[in-house]
Amino acid sequence: MSLNAESTAFRSALEVIRAVEPRVADAIGAELADQRESLKLIASENYASPATLLAMGNWFSDKYAEGTIGRRFYAGCQNVDTVEALAAEHAKELFGAAHAYVQPHSGIDANLVAFWAILADRVESPALKKAQVRQVNDLTEADWFALRRELGNQRMLGMSLDAGGHLTHGFRPNISGKMFDQRSYGTDPATGLVDYDKVAEAAREFKPLILVAGYSAYPRKVNFRIMREIADSVGATFMVDMAHFAGLVAGKVFTGDFDPVPHAHIVTTTTHKSLRGPRGGMVLCGPELADQVDRGCPMVLGGPLPHVMAAKAVALAEARRPDFADYAQRIVDNAHALAEGLLRRGAKLVTGGTDNHLVLIDVSGYGLTGRQAEQALLDSGIVTNRNAVPQDPNGAWYTSGIRIGTPALTTRGLGASEMDTTAELMHTVLSQTTPGANADGTPSKAKYVLDPALAETVSKQASDLLAGFPLYPSVDLG
Ligand code: PLP
């Protein structure tokens, strides 16, 4: 695609928007400028391609399409059927899955669809069976009461939040933690790694209906073959949430025991993190769960977003190209180079390194909380997010960690030597920041002291580093 086509498309779109509400057009332009300027190390973010972005701004947004391909509750869905089928087909081919459901609006929604499918498949409930065969009107009040009782309090075993698990894997701030009777497995305090014997022991004791693997902040690979064996040994359904590392699976960096698709009963993901698609979610499964998964809308999801499904089809087609495998490998190589650069300068890393796309720095090694470190880095033009570390004494709000990831910078084209420079910039800021105090002189977990001149120098160095790797070089907004 030529430079002119992309620039023309975005310029024209902004011109049309500006004629109605110029402040929105300005904000869109400002967002691109900000993204171009910042050293984005947020592990869950990326930059979708112009084709993916453009696929979302069109008439599909106006269409209601509850139901599934060919079985809609609305008329006139033939074109939605086309894009939904394309997205599902690309997803199946890319991941080697028997079934793909591409409607979830986000990762959380994909997990809700999976929970529903597993409950409907596994919970012994005559009332539910009746409801499933659409004899809903035949259900008595007693049936409904029994159904609610039977679906509630089912057991889920997932990775603990401070070990890197996600809220939706059974934690209190999410409905999964209120609906399920949940236990979690952590990581070995000495190594920071998943201890499969401990997971097996927890599974034997707790006998979960669902064993969940997958993470938001664990910097290592998980052996899904072993996890499946554990699930099988206690009769649990094995679910993997690959939201963070789907791009590494798509790019065949995670294969064999580390590819969740052949091992899990059901796999959920987001499409916007390392997979580099539009914001959204997806569920992959075998034929046994397909029917329940396809009930996602209207069971737990609002109407599908056909414009986003169109963009998913585009992004998944991109991920099937050979250069995506190269991209995925570079993500991991860059994370490794970043970790090495930090370690060499004395940073303390959870698990001592990484073998995926993310690195978790324990900033207590710099005498800081995650909150102080995050803000000091931000002042210096480096965008990260704070994150708990295992057994974090500062809890989930202040934290002791900074999570960084390489999918976005790798998309811009930065490589190993720029990762080393990034490590140098981060280490400079973190080692020169000191904890601040409250007005009454007590230590603060949020306040910090950083020389503004140093922050400015680092910001300048970060922007010089990025200047060699323009973001969306084919897009000139004029
Ligand atoms: N699952 C995991 C493992 C995640 O890390 C996240 C998001 O950070 C989600 C699910 C939720 O994704 P979304 O924000 O799209 O709902």
Tab-separated table of C-alpha atoms and ligand atoms in Angstrom:
chain	number	residue	atom	x	y	z
A	1	MET	CA	0.000	0.000	0.000
A	2	SER	CA	1.393	3.376	-0.975
A	3	LEU	CA	2.162	6.133	1.446
A	4	ASN	CA	-0.394	8.359	-0.177
A	5	ALA	CA	-3.322	5.994	0.312
A	6	GLU	CA	-2.833	5.764	4.087
A	7	SER	CA	-2.149	9.447	4.607
A	8	THR	CA	-5.102	10.371	2.426
A	9	ALA	CA	-7.392	7.997	4.303
A	10	PHE	CA	-6.555	9.330	7.752
A	11	ARG	CA	-6.404	12.973	6.654
A	12	SER	CA	-9.801	12.695	5.008
A	13	ALA	CA	-11.312	10.957	8.025
A	14	LEU	CA	-10.078	13.750	10.298
A	15	GLU	CA	-11.372	16.400	7.944
A	16	VAL	CA	-14.843	14.844	8.006
A	17	ILE	CA	-14.806	14.556	11.797
A	18	ARG	CA	-13.457	18.096	12.189
A	19	ALA	CA	-16.441	19.491	10.320
A	20	VAL	CA	-18.726	18.145	13.076
A	21	GLU	CA	-16.705	18.285	16.303
A	22	PRO	CA	-13.213	19.695	15.783
A	23	ARG	CA	-12.171	18.881	19.340
A	24	VAL	CA	-12.526	15.163	18.621
A	25	ALA	CA	-10.432	15.474	15.455
A	26	ASP	CA	-7.814	17.396	17.449
A	27	ALA	CA	-7.778	14.757	20.197
A	28	ILE	CA	-7.281	11.986	17.622
A	29	GLY	CA	-4.399	13.883	16.044
A	30	ALA	CA	-2.920	14.611	19.481
A	31	GLU	CA	-3.124	10.937	20.400
A	32	LEU	CA	-1.038	9.985	17.373
A	33	ALA	CA	1.478	12.711	18.217
A	34	ASP	CA	1.709	11.516	21.849
A	35	GLN	CA	2.117	7.889	20.803
A	36	ARG	CA	4.830	8.880	18.361
A	37	GLU	CA	6.681	10.708	21.138
A	38	SER	CA	6.546	8.182	23.961
A	39	LEU	CA	8.752	5.223	24.701
A	40	LYS	CA	5.890	2.810	25.196
A	41	LEU	CA	6.838	-0.147	27.341
A	42	ILE	CA	3.345	-1.157	28.447
A	43	ALA	CA	3.375	-4.932	27.993
A	44	SER	CA	-0.292	-5.126	26.996
A	45	GLU	CA	-0.241	-2.417	24.323
A	46	ASN	CA	0.769	-2.376	20.694
A	47	TYR	CA	0.218	-0.418	17.455
A	48	ALA	CA	-2.355	-1.921	15.097
A	49	SER	CA	-1.731	-1.568	11.366
A	50	PRO	CA	-3.417	1.204	9.343
A	51	ALA	CA	-5.506	-1.479	7.585
A	52	THR	CA	-6.722	-2.824	10.930
A	53	LEU	CA	-7.534	0.679	12.193
A	54	LEU	CA	-9.343	1.647	9.012
A	55	ALA	CA	-11.426	-1.536	8.991
A	56	MET	CA	-13.124	-0.266	12.171
A	57	GLY	CA	-14.361	3.088	10.894
A	58	ASN	CA	-17.306	2.189	8.669
A	59	TRP	CA	-20.927	1.129	8.261
A	60	PHE	CA	-20.494	-2.205	10.018
A	61	SER	CA	-20.643	-0.172	13.202
A	62	ASP	CA	-24.339	0.461	12.508
A	63	LYS	CA	-25.382	-3.166	12.238
A	64	TYR	CA	-26.981	-5.301	14.914
A	65	ALA	CA	-26.127	-8.984	14.556
A	66	GLU	CA	-27.044	-10.922	17.725
A	67	GLY	CA	-26.668	-14.645	17.224
A	68	THR	CA	-24.062	-16.447	15.163
A	69	ILE	CA	-23.147	-16.780	11.498
A	70	GLY	CA	-26.261	-17.767	9.536
A	71	ARG	CA	-28.445	-17.770	12.710
A	72	ARG	CA	-29.081	-14.146	13.600
A	73	PHE	CA	-31.851	-12.498	15.548
A	74	TYR	CA	-31.733	-9.630	13.018
A	75	ALA	CA	-32.277	-9.540	9.276
A	76	GLY	CA	-29.743	-8.307	6.768
A	77	CYS	CA	-26.603	-9.744	8.337
A	78	GLN	CA	-25.081	-11.285	5.207
A	79	ASN	CA	-22.069	-8.963	5.170
A	80	VAL	CA	-21.534	-9.338	8.900
A	81	ASP	CA	-21.606	-13.105	8.299
A	82	THR	CA	-18.847	-12.631	5.732
A	83	VAL	CA	-16.467	-10.778	8.051
A	84	GLU	CA	-17.254	-12.894	11.102
A	85	ALA	CA	-16.623	-16.073	9.083
A	86	LEU	CA	-13.370	-14.632	7.711
A	87	ALA	CA	-12.118	-13.695	11.176
A	88	ALA	CA	-13.047	-17.136	12.548
A	89	GLU	CA	-11.434	-18.900	9.599
A	90	HIS	CA	-8.180	-16.955	9.959
A	91	ALA	CA	-8.171	-17.622	13.712
A	92	LYS	CA	-8.702	-21.366	13.242
A	93	GLU	CA	-5.941	-21.587	10.635
A	94	LEU	CA	-3.543	-19.414	12.583
A	95	PHE	CA	-3.902	-21.250	15.881
A	96	GLY	CA	-4.834	-24.710	14.615
A	97	ALA	CA	-8.117	-24.605	16.517
A	98	ALA	CA	-11.251	-26.580	15.649
A	99	HIS	CA	-13.557	-23.687	16.548
A	100	ALA	CA	-13.141	-19.920	16.910
A	101	TYR	CA	-15.654	-17.462	18.330
A	102	VAL	CA	-14.641	-13.927	17.433
A	103	GLN	CA	-17.463	-11.871	18.960
A	104	PRO	CA	-16.143	-11.057	22.459
A	105	HIS	CA	-15.637	-7.327	22.862
A	106	SER	CA	-12.631	-7.747	25.108
A	107	GLY	CA	-10.546	-10.274	27.027
A	108	ILE	CA	-12.789	-10.114	30.070
A	109	ASP	CA	-15.792	-10.808	27.886
A	110	ALA	CA	-14.019	-13.764	26.262
A	111	ASN	CA	-13.382	-15.200	29.718
A	112	LEU	CA	-17.046	-14.772	30.666
A	113	VAL	CA	-18.056	-16.664	27.524
A	114	ALA	CA	-15.621	-19.447	28.434
A	115	PHE	CA	-16.874	-19.632	32.036
A	116	TRP	CA	-20.432	-19.885	30.807
A	117	ALA	CA	-19.537	-22.610	28.298
A	118	ILE	CA	-17.698	-24.645	30.929
A	119	LEU	CA	-20.482	-24.308	33.509
A	120	ALA	CA	-23.114	-25.268	30.952
A	121	ASP	CA	-21.045	-28.230	29.821
A	122	ARG	CA	-19.947	-29.523	33.198
A	123	VAL	CA	-22.521	-28.748	35.847
A	124	GLU	CA	-24.993	-31.570	36.348
A	125	SER	CA	-28.293	-29.757	36.298
A	126	PRO	CA	-31.520	-31.211	34.936
A	127	ALA	CA	-33.035	-27.729	34.995
A	128	LEU	CA	-30.184	-26.395	32.886
A	129	LYS	CA	-30.583	-29.275	30.431
A	130	LYS	CA	-34.248	-28.341	30.053
A	131	ALA	CA	-33.329	-24.697	29.573
A	132	GLN	CA	-30.698	-25.622	26.980
A	133	VAL	CA	-33.161	-27.487	24.798
A	134	ARG	CA	-35.249	-24.362	24.843
A	135	GLN	CA	-38.015	-25.653	27.104
A	136	VAL	CA	-37.501	-22.535	29.169
A	137	ASN	CA	-41.237	-22.097	29.593
A	138	ASP	CA	-41.469	-25.569	31.103
A	139	LEU	CA	-39.152	-24.652	33.953
A	140	THR	CA	-40.837	-24.219	37.313
A	141	GLU	CA	-39.789	-21.746	39.985
A	142	ALA	CA	-38.166	-24.683	41.779
A	143	ASP	CA	-36.179	-25.508	38.618
A	144	TRP	CA	-34.849	-21.961	38.421
A	145	PHE	CA	-33.968	-21.999	42.092
A	146	ALA	CA	-32.087	-25.284	41.642
A	147	LEU	CA	-30.335	-23.978	38.541
A	148	ARG	CA	-29.049	-20.904	40.355
A	149	ARG	CA	-27.867	-23.012	43.265
A	150	GLU	CA	-26.132	-25.510	40.975
A	151	LEU	CA	-24.320	-22.945	38.877
A	152	GLY	CA	-23.086	-20.933	41.846
A	153	ASN	CA	-20.104	-21.821	44.021
A	154	GLN	CA	-18.346	-23.959	41.450
A	155	ARG	CA	-14.611	-24.258	41.988
A	156	MET	CA	-11.863	-22.480	40.084
A	157	LEU	CA	-8.112	-22.799	40.560
A	158	GLY	CA	-6.055	-20.054	38.902
A	159	MET	CA	-2.715	-18.307	39.197
A	160	SER	CA	-2.602	-15.833	42.064
A	161	LEU	CA	-2.735	-12.149	41.229
A	162	ASP	CA	0.624	-11.319	42.766
A	163	ALA	CA	2.271	-14.186	40.883
A	164	GLY	CA	1.031	-12.637	37.640
A	165	GLY	CA	-2.498	-14.055	37.208
A	166	HIS	CA	-5.401	-11.910	35.993
A	167	LEU	CA	-8.371	-10.523	37.930
A	168	THR	CA	-10.750	-12.634	35.873
A	169	HIS	CA	-9.125	-15.840	37.091
A	170	GLY	CA	-11.173	-15.764	40.256
A	171	PHE	CA	-10.305	-12.591	42.115
A	172	ARG	CA	-12.590	-10.488	44.241
A	173	PRO	CA	-12.665	-7.284	42.176
A	174	ASN	CA	-14.040	-9.342	39.273
A	175	ILE	CA	-17.292	-11.294	39.072
A	176	SER	CA	-15.279	-14.539	38.726
A	177	GLY	CA	-14.100	-14.070	42.307
A	178	LYS	CA	-17.634	-13.582	43.568
A	179	MET	CA	-19.299	-16.295	41.519
A	180	PHE	CA	-16.701	-19.063	41.942
A	181	ASP	CA	-15.273	-20.707	45.011
A	182	GLN	CA	-11.679	-19.828	44.135
A	183	ARG	CA	-8.222	-20.921	45.198
A	184	SER	CA	-4.955	-19.904	43.635
A	185	TYR	CA	-1.544	-21.311	42.965
A	186	GLY	CA	1.481	-19.047	43.302
A	187	THR	CA	5.095	-19.296	42.295
A	188	ASP	CA	8.094	-20.714	44.109
A	189	PRO	CA	9.384	-17.992	46.485
A	190	ALA	CA	13.012	-18.852	45.694
A	191	THR	CA	12.839	-18.985	41.890
A	192	GLY	CA	9.651	-17.075	41.097
A	193	LEU	CA	8.650	-19.939	38.772
A	194	VAL	CA	5.429	-21.957	38.662
A	195	ASP	CA	5.922	-25.066	40.786
A	196	TYR	CA	3.917	-27.738	38.957
A	197	ASP	CA	4.073	-30.147	41.919
A	198	LYS	CA	2.449	-27.481	44.076
A	199	VAL	CA	-0.218	-26.832	41.414
A	200	ALA	CA	-0.927	-30.588	41.311
A	201	GLU	CA	-1.150	-30.714	45.097
A	202	ALA	CA	-3.563	-27.758	45.186
A	203	ALA	CA	-5.665	-29.389	42.452
A	204	ARG	CA	-5.790	-32.705	44.331
A	205	GLU	CA	-6.910	-30.991	47.531
A	206	PHE	CA	-9.372	-28.540	45.997
A	207	LYS	CA	-10.735	-30.548	43.044
A	208	PRO	CA	-11.605	-27.538	40.867
A	209	LEU	CA	-14.137	-27.663	38.072
A	210	ILE	CA	-11.882	-25.265	36.129
A	211	LEU	CA	-8.092	-25.055	36.163
A	212	VAL	CA	-6.984	-21.726	34.666
A	213	ALA	CA	-3.526	-20.980	33.285
A	214	GLY	CA	-2.394	-17.756	31.676
A	215	TYR	CA	-1.096	-14.511	33.086
A	216	SER	CA	-0.680	-10.766	32.835
A	217	ALA	CA	2.651	-10.389	34.583
A	218	TYR	CA	4.552	-13.685	34.646
A	219	PRO	CA	7.780	-13.321	32.643
A	220	ARG	CA	8.272	-16.981	31.815
A	221	LYS	CA	6.710	-19.743	29.724
A	222	VAL	CA	4.105	-22.110	31.189
A	223	ASN	CA	4.165	-25.798	30.308
A	224	PHE	CA	0.589	-26.406	29.197
A	225	ARG	CA	1.103	-30.129	28.684
A	226	ILE	CA	1.879	-30.549	32.384
A	227	MET	CA	-1.016	-28.280	33.357
A	228	ARG	CA	-3.390	-30.372	31.220
A	229	GLU	CA	-2.171	-33.536	32.926
A	230	ILE	CA	-2.908	-31.935	36.276
A	231	ALA	CA	-6.381	-30.911	35.101
A	232	ASP	CA	-7.071	-34.415	33.794
A	233	SER	CA	-5.903	-36.016	37.033
A	234	VAL	CA	-8.696	-34.245	38.936
A	235	GLY	CA	-11.322	-34.108	36.178
A	236	ALA	CA	-11.049	-30.339	35.731
A	237	THR	CA	-11.678	-28.432	32.512
A	238	PHE	CA	-8.414	-26.802	31.490
A	239	MET	CA	-8.740	-23.200	30.342
A	240	VAL	CA	-5.860	-21.030	29.134
A	241	ASP	CA	-6.124	-17.263	28.911
A	242	MET	CA	-3.398	-16.390	26.384
A	243	ALA	CA	-4.356	-12.706	26.183
A	244	HIS	CA	-0.790	-11.543	26.725
A	245	PHE	CA	1.159	-14.012	24.627
A	246	ALA	CA	-1.254	-14.818	21.764
A	247	GLY	CA	1.142	-13.111	19.339
A	248	LEU	CA	3.929	-15.432	20.428
A	249	VAL	CA	1.681	-18.443	19.828
A	250	ALA	CA	0.563	-17.032	16.461
A	251	GLY	CA	4.179	-16.384	15.479
A	252	LYS	CA	5.190	-19.939	16.489
A	253	VAL	CA	7.629	-18.784	19.137
A	254	PHE	CA	5.625	-20.757	21.696
A	255	THR	CA	5.239	-24.264	20.301
A	256	GLY	CA	4.917	-27.823	21.643
A	257	ASP	CA	4.285	-27.869	25.393
A	258	PHE	CA	4.121	-24.058	25.399
A	259	ASP	CA	1.386	-23.705	22.788
A	260	PRO	CA	-1.879	-23.805	24.751
A	261	VAL	CA	-4.169	-24.671	21.852
A	262	PRO	CA	-3.471	-28.427	21.572
A	263	HIS	CA	-3.478	-28.856	25.354
A	264	ALA	CA	-6.379	-26.774	26.672
A	265	HIS	CA	-10.086	-27.582	26.460
A	266	ILE	CA	-10.703	-23.906	25.865
A	267	VAL	CA	-8.461	-20.929	25.122
A	268	THR	CA	-9.357	-17.264	25.465
A	269	THR	CA	-7.428	-14.244	24.291
A	270	THR	CA	-7.455	-10.573	23.573
A	271	THR	CA	-6.679	-9.501	20.030
A	272	HIS	CA	-4.957	-6.198	20.798
A	273	LYS	CA	-1.865	-7.057	22.816
A	274	SER	CA	1.016	-9.038	21.274
A	275	LEU	CA	-1.390	-10.201	18.527
A	276	ARG	CA	-1.488	-6.557	17.315
A	277	GLY	CA	-5.130	-6.457	16.243
A	278	PRO	CA	-8.073	-4.256	17.225
A	279	ARG	CA	-9.228	-4.110	20.848
A	280	GLY	CA	-11.251	-7.251	21.346
A	281	GLY	CA	-11.412	-10.853	22.477
A	282	MET	CA	-11.746	-14.333	21.071
A	283	VAL	CA	-12.423	-17.884	22.254
A	284	LEU	CA	-10.920	-21.033	20.713
A	285	CYS	CA	-12.135	-24.524	21.558
A	286	GLY	CA	-12.825	-28.019	20.317
A	287	PRO	CA	-16.199	-29.207	18.980
A	288	GLU	CA	-17.438	-30.278	22.458
A	289	LEU	CA	-17.679	-26.711	23.755
A	290	ALA	CA	-18.380	-24.954	20.454
A	291	ASP	CA	-22.150	-24.886	20.796
A	292	GLN	CA	-22.043	-23.320	24.263
A	293	VAL	CA	-19.333	-20.851	23.251
A	294	ASP	CA	-21.448	-19.712	20.301
A	295	ARG	CA	-24.197	-18.740	22.749
A	296	GLY	CA	-21.885	-15.996	24.048
A	297	CYS	CA	-24.196	-13.338	22.608
A	298	PRO	CA	-26.762	-12.752	24.054
A	299	MET	CA	-25.896	-15.094	26.964
A	300	VAL	CA	-23.206	-12.856	28.435
A	301	LEU	CA	-22.257	-10.450	25.628
A	302	GLY	CA	-23.986	-7.459	24.144
A	303	GLY	CA	-24.529	-7.313	20.396
A	304	PRO	CA	-21.406	-8.155	18.366
A	305	LEU	CA	-19.278	-5.312	17.017
A	306	PRO	CA	-19.128	-6.152	13.294
A	307	HIS	CA	-16.661	-3.340	12.554
A	308	VAL	CA	-14.274	-4.806	15.118
A	309	MET	CA	-14.784	-8.326	13.743
A	310	ALA	CA	-13.838	-6.922	10.323
A	311	ALA	CA	-10.666	-5.502	11.866
A	312	LYS	CA	-9.991	-8.839	13.586
A	313	ALA	CA	-10.177	-10.527	10.182
A	314	VAL	CA	-7.630	-8.047	8.803
A	315	ALA	CA	-5.246	-8.375	11.759
A	316	LEU	CA	-5.488	-12.171	11.807
A	317	ALA	CA	-4.740	-12.250	8.076
A	318	GLU	CA	-1.645	-10.140	8.849
A	319	ALA	CA	-0.634	-12.533	11.624
A	320	ARG	CA	-0.746	-15.439	9.162
A	321	ARG	CA	1.948	-13.821	6.999
A	322	PRO	CA	5.524	-15.076	7.366
A	323	ASP	CA	6.784	-11.684	8.604
A	324	PHE	CA	4.598	-11.988	11.697
A	325	ALA	CA	6.690	-14.961	12.858
A	326	ASP	CA	9.753	-12.785	12.498
A	327	TYR	CA	8.014	-10.034	14.481
A	328	ALA	CA	7.092	-12.465	17.274
A	329	GLN	CA	10.655	-13.716	17.528
A	330	ARG	CA	11.952	-10.146	17.688
A	331	ILE	CA	9.524	-9.364	20.553
A	332	VAL	CA	11.104	-12.130	22.625
A	333	ASP	CA	14.668	-11.272	21.566
A	334	ASN	CA	14.055	-7.653	22.537
A	335	ALA	CA	12.595	-8.595	25.930
A	336	HIS	CA	15.663	-10.718	26.526
A	337	ALA	CA	18.001	-7.874	25.543
A	338	LEU	CA	16.089	-5.443	27.769
A	339	ALA	CA	16.265	-7.847	30.727
A	340	GLU	CA	19.975	-8.423	30.164
A	341	GLY	CA	20.616	-4.689	29.951
A	342	LEU	CA	18.771	-4.085	33.222
A	343	LEU	CA	20.442	-6.999	35.009
A	344	ARG	CA	23.882	-5.849	33.892
A	345	ARG	CA	23.177	-2.466	35.468
A	346	GLY	CA	22.103	-4.059	38.742
A	347	ALA	CA	18.289	-4.166	38.488
A	348	LYS	CA	16.429	-6.864	40.381
A	349	LEU	CA	14.112	-8.832	38.076
A	350	VAL	CA	11.388	-11.253	39.143
A	351	THR	CA	12.579	-14.769	38.101
A	352	GLY	CA	15.929	-13.213	37.124
A	353	GLY	CA	14.934	-12.604	33.511
A	354	THR	CA	12.338	-13.435	30.879
A	355	ASP	CA	11.468	-15.881	28.173
A	356	ASN	CA	8.408	-14.133	26.842
A	357	HIS	CA	7.525	-10.546	25.936
A	358	LEU	CA	7.618	-9.032	29.409
A	359	VAL	CA	9.984	-8.175	32.227
A	360	LEU	CA	8.984	-7.501	35.823
A	361	ILE	CA	11.403	-5.220	37.685
A	362	ASP	CA	11.322	-5.419	41.473
A	363	VAL	CA	11.931	-1.736	42.164
A	364	SER	CA	12.369	-2.326	45.892
A	365	GLY	CA	15.938	-2.949	44.689
A	366	TYR	CA	16.038	0.814	43.982
A	367	GLY	CA	14.333	1.603	47.307
A	368	LEU	CA	11.120	2.645	45.519
A	369	THR	CA	7.504	1.549	45.305
A	370	GLY	CA	6.018	0.732	41.914
A	371	ARG	CA	3.937	3.893	42.116
A	372	GLN	CA	6.985	6.120	42.652
A	373	ALA	CA	8.953	4.347	39.909
A	374	GLU	CA	6.072	4.494	37.404
A	375	GLN	CA	5.654	8.235	37.881
A	376	ALA	CA	9.377	9.026	37.811
A	377	LEU	CA	9.726	7.074	34.558
A	378	LEU	CA	6.702	8.837	33.109
A	379	ASP	CA	8.251	12.225	33.957
A	380	SER	CA	11.217	11.029	31.897
A	381	GLY	CA	9.187	10.086	28.815
A	382	ILE	CA	9.073	6.342	29.548
A	383	VAL	CA	5.585	4.835	29.786
A	384	THR	CA	5.276	1.709	31.953
A	385	ASN	CA	2.852	0.413	34.537
A	386	ARG	CA	3.284	-0.556	38.140
A	387	ASN	CA	2.510	-4.133	39.041
A	388	ALA	CA	2.585	-6.294	42.145
A	389	VAL	CA	5.473	-8.721	42.552
A	390	PRO	CA	5.014	-12.106	44.276
A	391	GLN	CA	4.206	-11.662	47.994
A	392	ASP	CA	4.239	-7.910	47.439
A	393	PRO	CA	4.494	-6.018	50.756
A	394	ASN	CA	3.078	-2.889	49.093
A	395	GLY	CA	-0.145	-4.492	47.841
A	396	ALA	CA	-1.837	-4.022	44.476
A	397	TRP	CA	-2.146	-0.200	44.621
A	398	TYR	CA	1.382	0.976	45.423
A	399	THR	CA	3.132	-2.289	44.437
A	400	SER	CA	6.849	-3.024	44.348
A	401	GLY	CA	7.095	-3.764	40.645
A	402	ILE	CA	7.243	-2.185	37.216
A	403	ARG	CA	6.011	-4.330	34.349
A	404	ILE	CA	7.501	-3.636	30.942
A	405	GLY	CA	7.016	-5.343	27.608
A	406	THR	CA	8.376	-5.158	24.082
A	407	PRO	CA	5.481	-5.777	21.600
A	408	ALA	CA	4.948	-2.067	20.873
A	409	LEU	CA	8.585	-0.992	20.539
A	410	THR	CA	9.253	-4.063	18.394
A	411	THR	CA	6.452	-2.980	16.050
A	412	ARG	CA	8.268	0.361	15.692
A	413	GLY	CA	11.391	-1.550	14.676
A	414	LEU	CA	13.603	-1.066	17.723
A	415	GLY	CA	16.109	-3.888	18.235
A	416	ALA	CA	18.631	-5.232	20.744
A	417	SER	CA	20.917	-2.208	20.810
A	418	GLU	CA	17.972	0.177	21.403
A	419	MET	CA	16.809	-2.138	24.194
A	420	ASP	CA	20.157	-1.675	25.852
A	421	THR	CA	19.792	2.094	25.574
A	422	THR	CA	16.276	1.776	27.013
A	423	ALA	CA	17.670	-0.234	29.933
A	424	GLU	CA	20.271	2.488	30.490
A	425	LEU	CA	17.628	5.243	30.503
A	426	MET	CA	15.391	3.323	32.909
A	427	HIS	CA	18.258	2.487	35.236
A	428	THR	CA	19.399	6.122	35.254
A	429	VAL	CA	15.944	7.338	36.292
A	430	LEU	CA	15.307	4.595	38.847
A	431	SER	CA	18.706	4.896	40.485
A	432	GLN	CA	18.419	8.700	40.727
A	433	THR	CA	14.893	8.739	42.172
A	434	THR	CA	14.433	8.711	45.938
A	435	PRO	CA	11.265	8.189	48.004
A	436	GLY	CA	9.495	11.355	49.112
A	437	ALA	CA	7.791	12.252	52.379
A	438	ASN	CA	4.316	13.395	53.373
A	439	ALA	CA	3.737	16.922	54.684
A	440	ASP	CA	4.058	15.621	58.272
A	441	GLY	CA	7.447	14.071	57.482
A	442	THR	CA	6.272	10.443	57.386
A	443	PRO	CA	7.490	8.329	54.444
A	444	SER	CA	5.196	8.345	51.420
A	445	LYS	CA	4.613	5.403	49.088
A	446	ALA	CA	3.572	7.745	46.302
A	447	LYS	CA	5.794	10.810	46.526
A	448	TYR	CA	9.294	10.787	45.114
A	449	VAL	CA	12.168	13.114	44.405
A	450	LEU	CA	13.688	13.307	40.934
A	451	ASP	CA	15.747	16.185	39.588
A	452	PRO	CA	13.555	17.737	36.832
A	453	ALA	CA	16.681	18.466	34.771
A	454	LEU	CA	17.552	14.766	34.763
A	455	ALA	CA	13.978	13.855	33.788
A	456	GLU	CA	14.195	16.319	30.921
A	457	THR	CA	17.544	14.969	29.732
A	458	VAL	CA	16.234	11.397	29.750
A	459	SER	CA	13.040	12.465	27.942
A	460	LYS	CA	15.170	14.035	25.256
A	461	GLN	CA	17.314	10.900	24.973
A	462	ALA	CA	14.173	8.757	24.734
A	463	SER	CA	12.763	10.922	21.978
A	464	ASP	CA	16.123	10.898	20.130
A	465	LEU	CA	16.065	7.102	20.337
A	466	LEU	CA	12.572	6.993	18.866
A	467	ALA	CA	13.362	9.455	16.110
A	468	GLY	CA	15.133	6.701	14.202
A	469	PHE	CA	11.996	4.526	14.331
A	470	PRO	CA	9.020	6.621	13.253
A	471	LEU	CA	5.610	5.335	14.240
A	472	TYR	CA	3.271	4.897	11.262
A	473	PRO	CA	5.849	6.276	8.817
A	474	SER	CA	3.295	5.975	6.029
A	475	VAL	CA	0.817	8.232	7.810
A	476	ASP	CA	1.365	11.945	7.386
A	477	LEU	CA	-1.447	13.996	8.911
A	478	GLY	CA	0.029	17.191	7.505
B	1	PLP	N1	-6.796	-11.692	30.439
B	1	PLP	C1	-5.527	-11.312	30.667
B	1	PLP	C2	-4.501	-12.367	30.957
B	1	PLP	C3	-5.180	-9.968	30.618
B	1	PLP	O1	-3.917	-9.581	30.868
B	1	PLP	C4	-6.186	-9.009	30.339
B	1	PLP	C5	-5.915	-7.563	30.270
B	1	PLP	O2	-5.038	-6.977	30.688
B	1	PLP	C6	-7.489	-9.450	30.136
B	1	PLP	C7	-7.753	-10.793	30.189
B	1	PLP	C8	-8.610	-8.480	29.913
B	1	PLP	O3	-8.598	-7.945	28.657
B	1	PLP	P1	-9.573	-6.713	28.286
B	1	PLP	O4	-8.976	-5.506	28.882
B	1	PLP	O5	-9.585	-6.716	26.803
B	1	PLP	O6	-10.921	-7.043	28.844
